[in-house]
mmCIF file with all atom_site columns, C-alpha atoms in Angstrom:
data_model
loop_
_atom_site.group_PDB
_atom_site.id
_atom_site.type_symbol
_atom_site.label_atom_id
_atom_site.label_alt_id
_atom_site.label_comp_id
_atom_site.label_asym_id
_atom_site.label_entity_id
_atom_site.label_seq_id
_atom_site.pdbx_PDB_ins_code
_atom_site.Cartn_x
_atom_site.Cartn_y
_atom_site.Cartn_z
_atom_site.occupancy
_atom_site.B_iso_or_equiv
_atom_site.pdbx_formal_charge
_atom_site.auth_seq_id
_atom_site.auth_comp_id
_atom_site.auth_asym_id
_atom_site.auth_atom_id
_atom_site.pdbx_PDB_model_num
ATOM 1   C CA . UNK A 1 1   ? 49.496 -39.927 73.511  1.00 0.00 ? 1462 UNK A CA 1
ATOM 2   C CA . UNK A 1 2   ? 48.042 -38.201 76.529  1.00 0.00 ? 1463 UNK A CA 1
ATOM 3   C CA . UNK A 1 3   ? 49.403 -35.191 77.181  1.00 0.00 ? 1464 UNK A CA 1
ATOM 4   C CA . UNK A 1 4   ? 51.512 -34.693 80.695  1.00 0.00 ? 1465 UNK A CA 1
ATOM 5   C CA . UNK A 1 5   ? 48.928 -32.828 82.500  1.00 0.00 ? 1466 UNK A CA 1
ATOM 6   C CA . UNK A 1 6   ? 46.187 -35.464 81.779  1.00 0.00 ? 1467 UNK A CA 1
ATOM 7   C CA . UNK A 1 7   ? 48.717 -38.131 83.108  1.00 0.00 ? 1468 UNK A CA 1
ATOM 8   C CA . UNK A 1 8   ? 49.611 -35.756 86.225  1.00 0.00 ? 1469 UNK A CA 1
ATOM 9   C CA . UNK A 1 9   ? 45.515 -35.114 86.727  1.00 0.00 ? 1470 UNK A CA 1
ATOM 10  C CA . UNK A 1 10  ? 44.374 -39.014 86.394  1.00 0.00 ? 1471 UNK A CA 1
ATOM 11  C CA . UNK A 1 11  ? 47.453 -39.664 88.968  1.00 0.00 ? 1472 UNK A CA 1
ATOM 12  C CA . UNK A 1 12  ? 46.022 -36.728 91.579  1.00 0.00 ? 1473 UNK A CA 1
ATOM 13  C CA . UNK A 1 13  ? 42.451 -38.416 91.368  1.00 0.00 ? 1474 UNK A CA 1
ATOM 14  C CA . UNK A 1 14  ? 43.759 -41.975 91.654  1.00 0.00 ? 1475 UNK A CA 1
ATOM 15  C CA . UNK A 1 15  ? 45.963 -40.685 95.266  1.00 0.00 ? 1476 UNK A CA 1
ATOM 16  C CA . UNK A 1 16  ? 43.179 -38.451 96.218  1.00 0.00 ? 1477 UNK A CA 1
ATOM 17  C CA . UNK A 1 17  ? 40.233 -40.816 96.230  1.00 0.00 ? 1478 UNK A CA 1
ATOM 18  C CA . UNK A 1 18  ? 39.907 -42.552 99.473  1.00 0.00 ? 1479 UNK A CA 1
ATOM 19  C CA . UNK A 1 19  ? 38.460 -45.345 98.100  1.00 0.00 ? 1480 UNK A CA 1
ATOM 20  C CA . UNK A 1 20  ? 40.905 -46.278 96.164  1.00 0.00 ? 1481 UNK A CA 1
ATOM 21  C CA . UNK A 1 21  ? 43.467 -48.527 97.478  1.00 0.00 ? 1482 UNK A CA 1
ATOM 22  C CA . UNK A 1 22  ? 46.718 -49.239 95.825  1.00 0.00 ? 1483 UNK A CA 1
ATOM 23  C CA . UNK A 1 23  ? 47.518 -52.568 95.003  1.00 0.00 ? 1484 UNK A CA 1
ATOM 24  C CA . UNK A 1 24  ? 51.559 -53.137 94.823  1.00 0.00 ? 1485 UNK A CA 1
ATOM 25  C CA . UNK A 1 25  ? 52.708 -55.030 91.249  1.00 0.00 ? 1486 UNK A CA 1
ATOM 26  C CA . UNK A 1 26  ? 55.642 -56.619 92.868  1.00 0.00 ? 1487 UNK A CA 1
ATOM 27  C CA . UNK A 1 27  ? 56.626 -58.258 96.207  1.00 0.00 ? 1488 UNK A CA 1
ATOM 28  C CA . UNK A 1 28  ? 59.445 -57.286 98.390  1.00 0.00 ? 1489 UNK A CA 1
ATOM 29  C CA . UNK A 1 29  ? 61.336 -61.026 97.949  1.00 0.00 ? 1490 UNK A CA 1
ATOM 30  C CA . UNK A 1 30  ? 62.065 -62.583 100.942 1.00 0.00 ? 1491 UNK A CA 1
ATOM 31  C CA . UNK A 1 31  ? 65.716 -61.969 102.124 1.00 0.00 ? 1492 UNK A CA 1
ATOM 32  C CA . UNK A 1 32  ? 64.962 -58.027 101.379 1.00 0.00 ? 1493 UNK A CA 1
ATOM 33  C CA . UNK A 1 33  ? 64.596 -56.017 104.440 1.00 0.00 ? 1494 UNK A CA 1
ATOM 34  C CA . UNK A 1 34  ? 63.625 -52.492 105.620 1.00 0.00 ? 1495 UNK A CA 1
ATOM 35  C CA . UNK A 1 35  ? 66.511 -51.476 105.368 1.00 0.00 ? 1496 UNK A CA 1
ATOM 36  C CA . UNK A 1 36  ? 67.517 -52.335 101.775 1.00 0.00 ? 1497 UNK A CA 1
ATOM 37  C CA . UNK A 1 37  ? 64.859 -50.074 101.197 1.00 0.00 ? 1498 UNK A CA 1
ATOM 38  C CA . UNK A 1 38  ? 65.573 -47.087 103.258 1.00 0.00 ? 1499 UNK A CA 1
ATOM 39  C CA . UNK A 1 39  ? 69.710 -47.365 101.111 1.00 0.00 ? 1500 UNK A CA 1
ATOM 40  C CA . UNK A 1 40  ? 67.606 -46.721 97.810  1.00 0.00 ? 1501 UNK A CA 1
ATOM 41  C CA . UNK A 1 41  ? 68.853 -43.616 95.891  1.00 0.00 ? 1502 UNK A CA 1
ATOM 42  C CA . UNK A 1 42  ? 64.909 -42.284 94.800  1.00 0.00 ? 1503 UNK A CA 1
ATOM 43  C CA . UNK A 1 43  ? 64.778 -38.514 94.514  1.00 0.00 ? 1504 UNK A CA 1
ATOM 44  C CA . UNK A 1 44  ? 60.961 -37.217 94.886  1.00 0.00 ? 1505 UNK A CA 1
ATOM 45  C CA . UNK A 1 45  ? 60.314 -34.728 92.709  1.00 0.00 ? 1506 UNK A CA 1
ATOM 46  C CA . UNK A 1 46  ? 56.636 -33.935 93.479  1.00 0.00 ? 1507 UNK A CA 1
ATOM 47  C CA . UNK A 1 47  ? 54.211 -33.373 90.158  1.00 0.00 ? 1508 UNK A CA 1
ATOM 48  C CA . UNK A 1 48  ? 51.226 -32.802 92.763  1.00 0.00 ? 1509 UNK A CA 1
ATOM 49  C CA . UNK A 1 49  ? 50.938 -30.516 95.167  1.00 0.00 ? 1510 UNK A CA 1
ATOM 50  C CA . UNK A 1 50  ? 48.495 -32.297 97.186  1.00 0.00 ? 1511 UNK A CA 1
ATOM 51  C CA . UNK A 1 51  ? 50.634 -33.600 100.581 1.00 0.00 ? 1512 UNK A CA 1
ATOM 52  C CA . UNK A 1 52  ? 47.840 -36.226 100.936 1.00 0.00 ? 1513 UNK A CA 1
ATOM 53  C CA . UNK A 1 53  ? 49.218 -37.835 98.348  1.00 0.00 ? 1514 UNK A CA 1
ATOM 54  C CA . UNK A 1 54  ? 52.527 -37.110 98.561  1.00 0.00 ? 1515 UNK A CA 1
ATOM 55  C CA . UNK A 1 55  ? 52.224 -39.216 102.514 1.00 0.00 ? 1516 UNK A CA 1
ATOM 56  C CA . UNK A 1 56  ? 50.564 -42.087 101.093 1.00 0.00 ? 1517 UNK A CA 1
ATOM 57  C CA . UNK A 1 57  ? 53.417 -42.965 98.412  1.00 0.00 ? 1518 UNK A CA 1
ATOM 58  C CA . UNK A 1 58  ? 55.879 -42.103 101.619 1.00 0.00 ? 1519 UNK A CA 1
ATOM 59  C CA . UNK A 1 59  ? 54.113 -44.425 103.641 1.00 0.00 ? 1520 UNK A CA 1
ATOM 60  C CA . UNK A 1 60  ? 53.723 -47.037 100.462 1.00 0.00 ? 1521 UNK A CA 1
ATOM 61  C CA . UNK A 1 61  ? 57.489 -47.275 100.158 1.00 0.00 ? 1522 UNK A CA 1
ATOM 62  C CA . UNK A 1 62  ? 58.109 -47.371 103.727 1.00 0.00 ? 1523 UNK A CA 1
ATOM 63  C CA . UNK A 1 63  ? 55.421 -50.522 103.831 1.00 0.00 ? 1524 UNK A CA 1
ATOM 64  C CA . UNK A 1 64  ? 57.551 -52.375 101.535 1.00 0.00 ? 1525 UNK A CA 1
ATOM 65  C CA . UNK A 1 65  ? 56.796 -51.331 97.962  1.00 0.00 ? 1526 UNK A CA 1
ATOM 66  C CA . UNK A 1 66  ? 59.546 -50.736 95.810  1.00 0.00 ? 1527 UNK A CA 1
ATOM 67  C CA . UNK A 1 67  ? 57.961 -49.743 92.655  1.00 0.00 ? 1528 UNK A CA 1
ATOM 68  C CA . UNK A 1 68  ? 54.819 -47.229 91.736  1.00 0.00 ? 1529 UNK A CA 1
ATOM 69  C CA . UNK A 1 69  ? 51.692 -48.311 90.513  1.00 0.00 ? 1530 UNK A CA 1
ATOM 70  C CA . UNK A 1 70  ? 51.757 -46.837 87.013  1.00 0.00 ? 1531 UNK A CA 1
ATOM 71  C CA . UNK A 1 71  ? 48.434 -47.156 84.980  1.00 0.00 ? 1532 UNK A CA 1
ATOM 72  C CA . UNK A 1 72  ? 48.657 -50.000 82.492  1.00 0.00 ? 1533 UNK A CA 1
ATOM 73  C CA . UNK A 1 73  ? 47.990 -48.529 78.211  1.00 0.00 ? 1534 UNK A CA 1
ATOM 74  C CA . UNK A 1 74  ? 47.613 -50.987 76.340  1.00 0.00 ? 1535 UNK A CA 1
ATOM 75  C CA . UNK A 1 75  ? 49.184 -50.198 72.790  1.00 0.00 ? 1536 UNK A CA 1
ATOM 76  C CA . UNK A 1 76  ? 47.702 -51.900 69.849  1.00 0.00 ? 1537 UNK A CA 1
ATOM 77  C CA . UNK A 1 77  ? 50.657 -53.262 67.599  1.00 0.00 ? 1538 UNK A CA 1
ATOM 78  C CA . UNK A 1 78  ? 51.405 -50.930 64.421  1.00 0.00 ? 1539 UNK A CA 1
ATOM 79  C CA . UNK A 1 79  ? 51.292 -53.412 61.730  1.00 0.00 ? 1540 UNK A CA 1
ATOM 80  C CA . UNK A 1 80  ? 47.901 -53.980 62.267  1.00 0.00 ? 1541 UNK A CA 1
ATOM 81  C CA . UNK A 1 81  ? 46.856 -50.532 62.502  1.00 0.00 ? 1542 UNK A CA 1
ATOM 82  C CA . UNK A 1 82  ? 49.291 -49.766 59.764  1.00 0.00 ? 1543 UNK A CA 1
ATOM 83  C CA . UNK A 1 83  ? 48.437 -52.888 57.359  1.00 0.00 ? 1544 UNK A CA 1
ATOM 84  C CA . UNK A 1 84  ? 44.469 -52.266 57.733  1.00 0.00 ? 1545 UNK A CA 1
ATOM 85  C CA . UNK A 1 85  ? 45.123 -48.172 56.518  1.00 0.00 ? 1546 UNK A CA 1
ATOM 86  C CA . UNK A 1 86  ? 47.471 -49.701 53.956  1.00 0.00 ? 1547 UNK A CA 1
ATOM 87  C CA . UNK A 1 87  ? 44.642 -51.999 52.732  1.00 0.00 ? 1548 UNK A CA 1
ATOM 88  C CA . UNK A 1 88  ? 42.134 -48.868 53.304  1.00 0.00 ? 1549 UNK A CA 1
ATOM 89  C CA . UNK A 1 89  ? 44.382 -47.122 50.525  1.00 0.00 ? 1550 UNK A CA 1
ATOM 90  C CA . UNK A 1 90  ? 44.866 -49.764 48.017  1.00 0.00 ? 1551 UNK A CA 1
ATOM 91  C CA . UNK A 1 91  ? 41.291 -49.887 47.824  1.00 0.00 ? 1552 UNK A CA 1
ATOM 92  C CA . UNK A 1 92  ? 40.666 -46.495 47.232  1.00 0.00 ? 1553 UNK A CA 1
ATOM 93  C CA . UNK A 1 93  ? 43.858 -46.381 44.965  1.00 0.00 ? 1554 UNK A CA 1
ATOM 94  C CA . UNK A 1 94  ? 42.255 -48.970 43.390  1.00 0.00 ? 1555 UNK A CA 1
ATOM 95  C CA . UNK A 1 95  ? 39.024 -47.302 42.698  1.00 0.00 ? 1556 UNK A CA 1
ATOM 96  C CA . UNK A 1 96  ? 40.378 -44.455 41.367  1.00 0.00 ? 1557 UNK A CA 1
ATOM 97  C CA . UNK A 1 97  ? 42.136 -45.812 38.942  1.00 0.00 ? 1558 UNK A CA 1
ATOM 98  C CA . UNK A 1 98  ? 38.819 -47.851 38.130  1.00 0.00 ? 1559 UNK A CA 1
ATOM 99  C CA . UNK A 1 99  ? 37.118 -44.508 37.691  1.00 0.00 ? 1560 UNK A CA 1
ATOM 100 C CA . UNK A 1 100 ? 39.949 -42.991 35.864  1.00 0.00 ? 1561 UNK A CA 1
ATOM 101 C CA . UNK A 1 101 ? 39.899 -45.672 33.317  1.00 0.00 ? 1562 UNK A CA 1
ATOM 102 C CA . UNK A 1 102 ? 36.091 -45.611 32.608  1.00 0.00 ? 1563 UNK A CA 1
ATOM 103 C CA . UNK A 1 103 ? 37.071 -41.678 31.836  1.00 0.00 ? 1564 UNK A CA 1
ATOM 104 C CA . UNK A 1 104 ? 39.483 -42.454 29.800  1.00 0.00 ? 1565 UNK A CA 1
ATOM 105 C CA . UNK A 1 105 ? 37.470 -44.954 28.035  1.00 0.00 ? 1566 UNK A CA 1
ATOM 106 C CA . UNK A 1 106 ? 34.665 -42.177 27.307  1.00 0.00 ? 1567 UNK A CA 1
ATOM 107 C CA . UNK A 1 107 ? 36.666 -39.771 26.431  1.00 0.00 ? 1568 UNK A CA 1
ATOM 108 C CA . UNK A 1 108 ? 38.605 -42.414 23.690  1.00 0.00 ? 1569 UNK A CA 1
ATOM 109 C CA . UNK A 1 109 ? 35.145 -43.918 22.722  1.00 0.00 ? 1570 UNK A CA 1
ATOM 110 C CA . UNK A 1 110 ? 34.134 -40.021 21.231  1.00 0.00 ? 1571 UNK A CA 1
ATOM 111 C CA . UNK A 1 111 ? 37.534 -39.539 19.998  1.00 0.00 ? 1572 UNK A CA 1
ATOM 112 C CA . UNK A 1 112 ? 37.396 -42.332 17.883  1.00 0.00 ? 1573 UNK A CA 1
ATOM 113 C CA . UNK A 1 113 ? 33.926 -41.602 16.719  1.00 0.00 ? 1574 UNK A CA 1
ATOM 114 C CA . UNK A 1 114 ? 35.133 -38.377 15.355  1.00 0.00 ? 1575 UNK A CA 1
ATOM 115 C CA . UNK A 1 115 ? 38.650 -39.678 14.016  1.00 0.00 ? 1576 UNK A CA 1
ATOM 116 C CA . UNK A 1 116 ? 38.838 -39.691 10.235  1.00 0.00 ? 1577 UNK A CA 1
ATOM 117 C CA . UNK A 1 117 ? 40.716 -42.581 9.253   1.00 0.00 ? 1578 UNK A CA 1
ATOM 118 C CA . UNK A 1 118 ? 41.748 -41.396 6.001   1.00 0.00 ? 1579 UNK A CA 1
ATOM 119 C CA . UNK A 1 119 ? 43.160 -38.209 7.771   1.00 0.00 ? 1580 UNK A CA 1
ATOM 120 C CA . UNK A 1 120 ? 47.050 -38.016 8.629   1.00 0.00 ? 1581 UNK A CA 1
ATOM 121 C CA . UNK A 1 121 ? 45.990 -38.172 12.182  1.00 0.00 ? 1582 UNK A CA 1
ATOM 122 C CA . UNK A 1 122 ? 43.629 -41.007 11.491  1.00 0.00 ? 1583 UNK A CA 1
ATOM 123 C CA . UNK A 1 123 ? 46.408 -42.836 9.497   1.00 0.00 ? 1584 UNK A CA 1
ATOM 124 C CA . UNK A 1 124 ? 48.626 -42.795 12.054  1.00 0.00 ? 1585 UNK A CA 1
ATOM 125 C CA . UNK A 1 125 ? 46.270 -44.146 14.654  1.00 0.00 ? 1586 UNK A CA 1
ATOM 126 C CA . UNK A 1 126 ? 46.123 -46.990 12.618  1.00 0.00 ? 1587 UNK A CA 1
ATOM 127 C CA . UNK A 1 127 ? 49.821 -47.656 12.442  1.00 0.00 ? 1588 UNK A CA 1
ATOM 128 C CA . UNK A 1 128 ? 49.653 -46.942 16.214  1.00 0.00 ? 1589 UNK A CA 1
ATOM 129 C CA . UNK A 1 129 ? 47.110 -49.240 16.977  1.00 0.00 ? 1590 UNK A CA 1
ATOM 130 C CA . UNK A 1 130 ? 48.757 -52.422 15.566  1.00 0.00 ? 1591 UNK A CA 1
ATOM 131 C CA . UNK A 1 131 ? 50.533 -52.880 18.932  1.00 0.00 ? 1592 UNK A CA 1
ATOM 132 C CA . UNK A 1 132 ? 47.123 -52.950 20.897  1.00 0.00 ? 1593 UNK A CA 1
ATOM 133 C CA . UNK A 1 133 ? 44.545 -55.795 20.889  1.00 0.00 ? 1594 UNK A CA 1
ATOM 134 C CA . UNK A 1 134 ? 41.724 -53.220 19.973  1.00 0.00 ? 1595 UNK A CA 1
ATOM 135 C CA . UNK A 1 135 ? 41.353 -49.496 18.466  1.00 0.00 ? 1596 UNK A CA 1
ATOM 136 C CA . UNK A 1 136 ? 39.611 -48.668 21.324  1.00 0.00 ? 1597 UNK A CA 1
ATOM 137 C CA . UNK A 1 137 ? 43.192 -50.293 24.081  1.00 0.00 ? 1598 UNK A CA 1
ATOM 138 C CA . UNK A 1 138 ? 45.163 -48.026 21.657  1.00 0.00 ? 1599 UNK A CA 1
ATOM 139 C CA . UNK A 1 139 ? 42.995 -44.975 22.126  1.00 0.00 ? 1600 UNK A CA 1
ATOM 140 C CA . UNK A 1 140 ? 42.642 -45.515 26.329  1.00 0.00 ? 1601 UNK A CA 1
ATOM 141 C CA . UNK A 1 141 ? 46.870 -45.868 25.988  1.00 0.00 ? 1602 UNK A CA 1
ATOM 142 C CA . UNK A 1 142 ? 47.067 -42.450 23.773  1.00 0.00 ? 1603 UNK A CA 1
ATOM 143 C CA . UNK A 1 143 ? 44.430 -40.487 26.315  1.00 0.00 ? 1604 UNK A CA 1
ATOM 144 C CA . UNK A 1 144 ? 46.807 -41.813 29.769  1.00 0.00 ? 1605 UNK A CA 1
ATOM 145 C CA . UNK A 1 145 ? 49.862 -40.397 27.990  1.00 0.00 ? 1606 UNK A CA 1
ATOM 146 C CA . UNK A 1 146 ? 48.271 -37.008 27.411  1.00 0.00 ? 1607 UNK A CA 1
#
């Protein structure tokens, strides 16, 4: 968002330019008069100091514009913005865990080179990998849970 003073600074060089001429958004309607408009209830605070300025929007309401010309933002929807980082981080999440298995991998691949089967520990890793399609699935599974 753009901070106040940025807004108040863009609005002093749009009412100080002479070239610029403001364009109203909406007509008076037909059965409106002058003097509908003079019964308004519109407190001017002034943000500019500039009296220039401050006599053109005078003499802009008294010509028969009701509203001020605000500068259009357009504002890109959130989901989109949103969806396309969520997509951003699935892929990355996704990555890392892709790297974090081929670690794990590794690190299970010289594990089981050094495992001694007939060892307690190496007896039990058989037991233990029963439940897994390979030695090598039961050794990734016992390296994530460490």
């Amino acid at each position: 968002m753009e901070s106040l003073e940025s807004i108040l600074t863009d609005l002093q060089h749009k009412y100080t330019d002479s070239n610029v001429s403001i364009q109203p958004k909406s007509e008076l309607k037909s059965g409106q008069s002058q003097k509908d408009l003079t019964n308004l209830d519109i407190e001017f605070k002034p943000a500019i100091a500039n009296s220039s300025s401050l006599d053109r929007l005078l003499e802009d309401l008294h010509n028969g514009v009701t509203k001020a010309v605000e500068p259009e933002i357009n504002v890109q929807p959130m989901t989109s913005t949103s969806s396309a980082i969520k997509n951003d981080l699935q892929q990355i999440e996704e990555s890392q865990k892709a790297k974090d298995r081929q670690i794990y991998e590794q690190k299970s691949k010289e594990w089981l080179k050094m495992l001694d089967p007939l060892s307690g520990e190496g007896l039990w890793f058989e037991e233990f990998a029963k439940n897994y399609p390979s030695k090598l699935e039961a050794a990734i599974a016992l390296m994530e849970s460490k």
